[in-house]
CSV table of C-alpha atoms in Angstrom, one decimal:
chain,number,residue,atom,x,y,z
A,1,MET,CA,0.0,0.0,0.0
A,2,LEU,CA,1.4,3.4,-0.9
A,3,GLN,CA,1.9,5.6,2.1
A,4,ASN,CA,0.0,8.6,0.8
A,5,ALA,CA,0.2,10.4,4.2
A,6,ASN,CA,3.9,10.9,3.4
A,7,PHE,CA,3.3,12.6,0.1
A,8,HIS,CA,2.4,16.2,-0.7
A,9,HIS,CA,-0.2,15.2,-3.2
A,10,GLY,CA,-3.1,12.7,-3.0
A,11,LYS,CA,-3.8,9.8,-5.2
A,12,GLU,CA,-6.3,11.6,-7.3
A,13,ALA,CA,-3.8,14.3,-8.4
A,14,THR,CA,-1.7,11.7,-10.3
A,15,ASN,CA,-4.5,10.3,-12.4
A,16,VAL,CA,-4.5,13.2,-14.8
A,17,ALA,CA,-5.4,12.9,-18.5
A,18,PHE,CA,-2.6,13.5,-21.0
A,19,ILE,CA,-4.2,16.1,-23.2
A,20,ASP,CA,-2.6,17.8,-26.2
A,21,ARG,CA,0.6,15.9,-25.6
A,22,GLU,CA,2.2,13.0,-27.3
A,23,PRO,CA,5.2,11.8,-25.3
A,24,HIS,CA,8.1,10.5,-27.4
A,25,CYS,CA,9.7,8.6,-24.5
A,26,LEU,CA,8.6,7.0,-21.2
A,27,LEU,CA,10.0,9.9,-19.1
A,28,GLY,CA,7.7,12.2,-21.1
A,29,LEU,CA,4.7,10.5,-19.5
A,30,PHE,CA,5.7,12.0,-16.2
A,31,LYS,CA,6.7,15.5,-17.2
A,32,LYS,CA,3.5,17.3,-16.2
A,33,LEU,CA,2.7,15.2,-13.2
A,34,PRO,CA,3.1,16.7,-9.7
A,35,ILE,CA,6.2,16.1,-7.6
A,36,GLU,CA,5.7,13.9,-4.5
A,37,ARG,CA,8.1,13.6,-1.7
A,38,LEU,CA,9.2,10.8,0.6
A,39,ALA,CA,11.6,11.0,3.5
A,40,ALA,CA,14.7,8.8,3.9
A,41,GLY,CA,13.7,5.4,5.4
A,42,GLN,CA,10.1,5.5,4.4
A,43,SER,CA,8.5,3.0,2.0
A,44,LEU,CA,7.2,3.8,-1.4
A,45,PHE,CA,5.4,0.4,-1.6
A,46,PHE,CA,5.6,-3.1,-0.2
A,47,GLU,CA,6.1,-6.5,-1.8
A,48,GLY,CA,2.7,-8.0,-2.6
A,49,ASP,CA,0.8,-4.7,-2.7
A,50,PRO,CA,-1.4,-4.1,-5.8
A,51,ALA,CA,0.8,-2.5,-8.5
A,52,LYS,CA,-1.4,0.5,-9.1
A,53,GLY,CA,1.3,2.9,-10.1
A,54,VAL,CA,4.5,3.5,-12.1
A,55,PHE,CA,7.1,5.9,-10.8
A,56,GLU,CA,9.8,8.2,-12.0
A,57,VAL,CA,12.6,9.0,-9.6
A,58,VAL,CA,13.2,12.7,-9.9
A,59,GLU,CA,15.8,13.1,-7.1
A,60,GLY,CA,17.3,10.8,-4.5
A,61,SER,CA,18.0,7.1,-4.2
A,62,LEU,CA,15.9,4.0,-3.3
A,63,ARG,CA,16.6,0.4,-2.5
A,64,ILE,CA,14.4,-2.4,-3.8
A,65,PHE,CA,14.4,-5.6,-1.9
A,66,LYS,CA,12.7,-8.9,-0.9
A,67,ILE,CA,12.4,-10.5,2.5
A,68,ILE,CA,13.1,-14.3,2.1
A,69,SER,CA,11.6,-17.1,4.2
A,70,ASP,CA,14.1,-16.9,7.1
A,71,GLY,CA,13.6,-13.2,7.5
A,72,ARG,CA,16.8,-12.0,5.8
A,73,ARG,CA,16.7,-9.0,3.4
A,74,VAL,CA,17.9,-9.4,-0.1
A,75,ILE,CA,18.5,-6.2,-2.0
A,76,THR,CA,18.0,-6.6,-5.7
A,77,GLY,CA,18.9,-3.2,-6.9
A,78,PHE,CA,19.3,0.6,-6.3
A,79,LEU,CA,17.4,3.3,-8.1
A,80,HIS,CA,18.4,6.8,-8.8
A,81,ALA,CA,17.3,10.0,-10.5
A,82,GLY,CA,16.0,9.2,-14.0
A,83,ASP,CA,15.0,5.6,-13.2
A,84,ILE,CA,11.5,4.3,-13.7
A,85,ILE,CA,9.9,1.8,-11.2
A,86,GLY,CA,7.3,-0.6,-12.2
A,87,VAL,CA,7.4,-0.8,-16.0
A,88,SER,CA,7.4,-4.6,-16.0
A,89,LEU,CA,4.8,-5.1,-13.2
A,90,LYS,CA,1.2,-5.8,-13.7
A,91,ASP,CA,-0.9,-7.0,-10.8
A,92,ARG,CA,1.3,-6.8,-7.7
A,93,TYR,CA,4.7,-5.5,-6.7
A,94,LEU,CA,7.3,-8.2,-6.7
A,95,TYR,CA,9.5,-6.4,-4.2
A,96,SER,CA,9.5,-3.5,-1.7
A,97,ALA,CA,10.9,-0.1,-2.5
A,98,GLU,CA,12.3,2.1,0.3
A,99,ALA,CA,13.9,5.6,0.2
A,100,ILE,CA,17.6,5.7,1.0
A,101,THR,CA,17.7,9.5,1.0
A,102,ASP,CA,14.9,12.0,0.8
A,103,ILE,CA,13.4,11.5,-2.6
A,104,ARG,CA,11.2,13.3,-5.1
A,105,ILE,CA,9.1,11.2,-7.5
A,106,ARG,CA,6.3,11.5,-10.0
A,107,ARG,CA,3.6,8.9,-10.3
A,108,ILE,CA,1.3,7.8,-13.0
A,109,SER,CA,-1.5,5.2,-12.5
A,110,ARG,CA,-0.9,1.8,-14.0
A,111,LYS,CA,-4.1,2.2,-16.0
A,112,SER,CA,-3.0,5.5,-17.6
A,113,PHE,CA,0.5,4.2,-18.2
A,114,ASP,CA,-0.8,1.1,-20.0
A,115,ALA,CA,-3.2,3.2,-22.1
A,116,GLU,CA,-0.5,5.6,-23.2
A,117,VAL,CA,1.9,2.8,-24.2
A,118,ALA,CA,-0.8,0.9,-26.1
A,119,ASN,CA,-1.7,4.1,-28.1
A,120,SER,CA,1.9,5.1,-28.9
A,121,PRO,CA,4.1,3.5,-31.5
A,122,GLU,CA,7.1,5.3,-30.0
A,123,LEU,CA,6.6,4.0,-26.5
A,124,ARG,CA,6.0,0.3,-27.2
A,125,PRO,CA,9.6,-0.4,-28.4
A,126,GLU,CA,11.0,1.5,-25.5
A,127,VAL,CA,9.0,-0.6,-23.0
A,128,PHE,CA,10.2,-3.8,-24.8
A,129,ALA,CA,13.8,-2.6,-24.6
A,130,ARG,CA,13.5,-1.9,-20.9
A,131,LEU,CA,12.1,-5.4,-20.3
A,132,CYS,CA,15.0,-6.9,-22.1
A,133,ASP,CA,17.4,-4.8,-20.1
A,134,GLU,CA,15.8,-6.0,-16.9
A,135,MET,CA,16.2,-9.6,-17.9
A,136,ALA,CA,19.9,-8.9,-18.8
A,137,ALA,CA,20.4,-7.3,-15.4
A,138,ALA,CA,18.8,-10.3,-13.7
A,139,GLN,CA,21.2,-12.6,-15.5
A,140,ASP,CA,24.2,-10.4,-14.6
A,141,GLN,CA,23.1,-10.6,-10.9
A,142,VAL,CA,23.0,-14.4,-11.1
A,143,VAL,CA,26.5,-14.5,-12.4
A,144,LEU,CA,27.6,-12.0,-9.8
A,145,LEU,CA,26.3,-14.0,-6.9
A,146,SER,CA,27.1,-17.5,-8.2
A,147,ARG,CA,30.5,-17.2,-9.8
A,148,LYS,CA,32.3,-14.1,-8.5
A,149,ASN,CA,34.4,-13.9,-5.3
A,150,ALA,CA,34.0,-11.1,-2.8
A,151,GLU,CA,36.5,-8.7,-4.4
A,152,GLU,CA,35.0,-9.3,-7.9
A,153,ARG,CA,31.6,-8.6,-6.5
A,154,VAL,CA,32.5,-5.3,-4.9
A,155,CYS,CA,34.5,-4.2,-7.9
A,156,THR,CA,31.6,-5.1,-10.2
A,157,PHE,CA,29.3,-3.0,-8.1
A,158,LEU,CA,31.7,0.0,-8.1
A,159,LEU,CA,32.2,-0.3,-11.9
A,160,LYS,CA,28.4,-0.3,-12.4
A,161,GLU,CA,28.1,2.8,-10.3
A,162,LEU,CA,31.0,4.4,-12.2
A,163,LEU,CA,29.3,3.7,-15.6
A,164,ARG,CA,26.1,5.3,-14.3
A,165,VAL,CA,28.1,8.4,-13.5
A,166,LEU,CA,29.7,8.4,-17.0
A,167,CYS,CA,26.3,8.1,-18.6
A,168,ASP,CA,25.2,11.3,-16.8
A,169,GLY,CA,28.1,13.1,-18.5
A,170,ARG,CA,30.4,13.5,-15.6
A,171,GLY,CA,34.1,12.8,-16.1
A,172,ASP,CA,35.5,13.2,-12.6
A,173,LEU,CA,35.3,9.5,-11.8
A,174,VAL,CA,33.7,10.2,-8.4
A,175,ILE,CA,30.8,8.0,-7.5
A,176,GLU,CA,28.2,8.8,-4.9
A,177,LEU,CA,27.2,5.9,-2.6
A,178,PRO,CA,24.2,7.0,-0.6
A,179,MET,CA,23.5,3.5,0.5
A,180,THR,CA,25.1,2.0,3.6
A,181,ARG,CA,27.7,-0.7,3.7
A,182,LEU,CA,25.0,-3.0,5.0
A,183,ASP,CA,22.9,-2.2,1.9
A,184,ILE,CA,25.9,-3.0,-0.4
A,185,ALA,CA,26.5,-6.3,1.5
A,186,ASP,CA,22.8,-7.3,1.2
A,187,TYR,CA,23.0,-6.5,-2.6
A,188,LEU,CA,26.2,-8.5,-3.1
A,189,GLY,CA,25.4,-11.4,-0.9
A,190,LEU,CA,28.3,-10.6,1.5
A,191,THR,CA,28.7,-9.6,5.1
A,192,ILE,CA,29.2,-6.0,6.0
A,193,GLU,CA,32.7,-6.9,7.4
A,194,THR,CA,33.7,-8.4,4.0
A,195,VAL,CA,32.6,-5.4,2.2
A,196,SER,CA,34.5,-3.1,4.5
A,197,ARG,CA,37.7,-5.3,4.3
A,198,THR,CA,37.4,-5.3,0.5
A,199,MET,CA,37.0,-1.5,0.3
A,200,THR,CA,40.1,-1.2,2.5
A,201,LYS,CA,42.1,-3.5,0.2
A,202,LEU,CA,41.1,-1.5,-2.8
A,203,ASN,CA,42.2,1.7,-1.1
A,204,LYS,CA,45.6,0.1,-0.3
A,205,LYS,CA,46.0,-1.0,-3.9
A,206,ALA,CA,45.3,2.7,-5.0
A,207,ILE,CA,42.3,1.6,-7.0
A,208,VAL,CA,39.9,3.8,-5.1
A,209,VAL,CA,40.1,6.5,-2.4
A,210,PRO,CA,37.5,8.2,-0.2
A,211,ALA,CA,36.2,11.4,-1.7
A,212,GLY,CA,33.7,12.4,1.0
A,213,ARG,CA,31.4,10.8,3.5
A,214,HIS,CA,29.4,9.0,0.9
A,215,SER,CA,31.7,9.3,-2.1
A,216,ILE,CA,34.6,7.3,-3.7
A,217,ARG,CA,37.0,8.4,-6.3
A,218,ILE,CA,38.1,5.8,-8.8
A,219,LEU,CA,41.8,6.2,-9.4
A,220,LYS,CA,42.4,3.2,-11.7
A,221,ARG,CA,39.4,2.4,-13.9
A,222,SER,CA,41.2,-0.3,-15.8
A,223,GLY,CA,42.4,-1.9,-12.6
A,224,LEU,CA,38.8,-1.9,-11.2
A,225,ALA,CA,37.5,-3.6,-14.4
A,226,GLN,CA,40.2,-6.3,-14.2
A,227,LEU,CA,39.5,-7.0,-10.5
A,228,ALA,CA,35.8,-7.2,-11.4
A,229,GLY,CA,36.6,-10.1,-13.7
A,230,ASN,CA,36.2,-8.1,-17.0
A,231,ASP,CA,38.5,-8.9,-19.9
A,232,ASP,CA,38.6,-5.4,-21.3
A,233,GLU,CA,41.5,-3.6,-19.6
A,234,ASN,CA,40.1,-0.2,-20.6
A,235,GLY,CA,37.2,-0.5,-18.2
A,236,GLY,CA,34.9,-3.2,-19.3
A,237,ASN,CA,34.1,-1.7,-22.8
A,238,THR,CA,32.7,1.4,-21.1
A,239,MET,CA,31.2,3.1,-24.1
A,240,GLU,CA,29.1,0.1,-25.0
A,241,MET,CA,28.1,-0.8,-21.5
A,242,ALA,CA,27.1,2.7,-20.3
A,243,PRO,CA,23.9,3.1,-22.4
A,244,HIS,CA,22.8,-0.3,-21.4
A,245,LEU,CA,23.3,0.4,-17.7
A,246,LYS,CA,21.7,3.8,-18.0
A,247,SER,CA,18.6,2.1,-19.4
A,248,LEU,CA,18.2,-0.4,-16.6
A,249,ARG,CA,14.8,0.3,-15.0
A,250,HIS,CA,12.7,-1.7,-12.6
């Protein structure tokens, strides 16, 4: 259930008609919708709730996760500004979404979203491409958790975050990590102690250095890619991977 009490706008405000506008991309569907706000630590929706909305992250970061049978949390991804949540969902949310930082979002009803996509020849291929990206991301996560050691997992995560920064046009090689070490551990299937030890090792190898409370500077991109288990010494074929990673949406 959406926690509407935490938002600045009620449910009815988001179910607007798209009049005199033909969006040419999925983000265009959200352009005229009101901004809603959620504080850090608050839930956007819970696993199993009816999937009544699709969301654009305007500002801030979220974690998406599942709680498995023994009560442990498994984080399946992180979402940031420009990401869209819920494109592939139909009836019920398959995971929970929770704000890591204070966030700003826009929301469209599932019914309106489906109608817009059905009536737009431009949007249908984009939805299909995003679904393909989600499947590719899921396969990558299986490889990460089943085949890579702790150092490779941490480096793969950092490399993915770096490529996201490069996609946004920044060239300073500084990545923001608003999530906690525990979040990273739950995403990578490691303990928080292992994540911390691996980060320290990468610092001693001069691969990364701290650049602030929640930031890391990548000093050796090719070294990071090699430690991640990538064959391409220039950074995991960055130019080809960056558009793919930018398009990953949940």
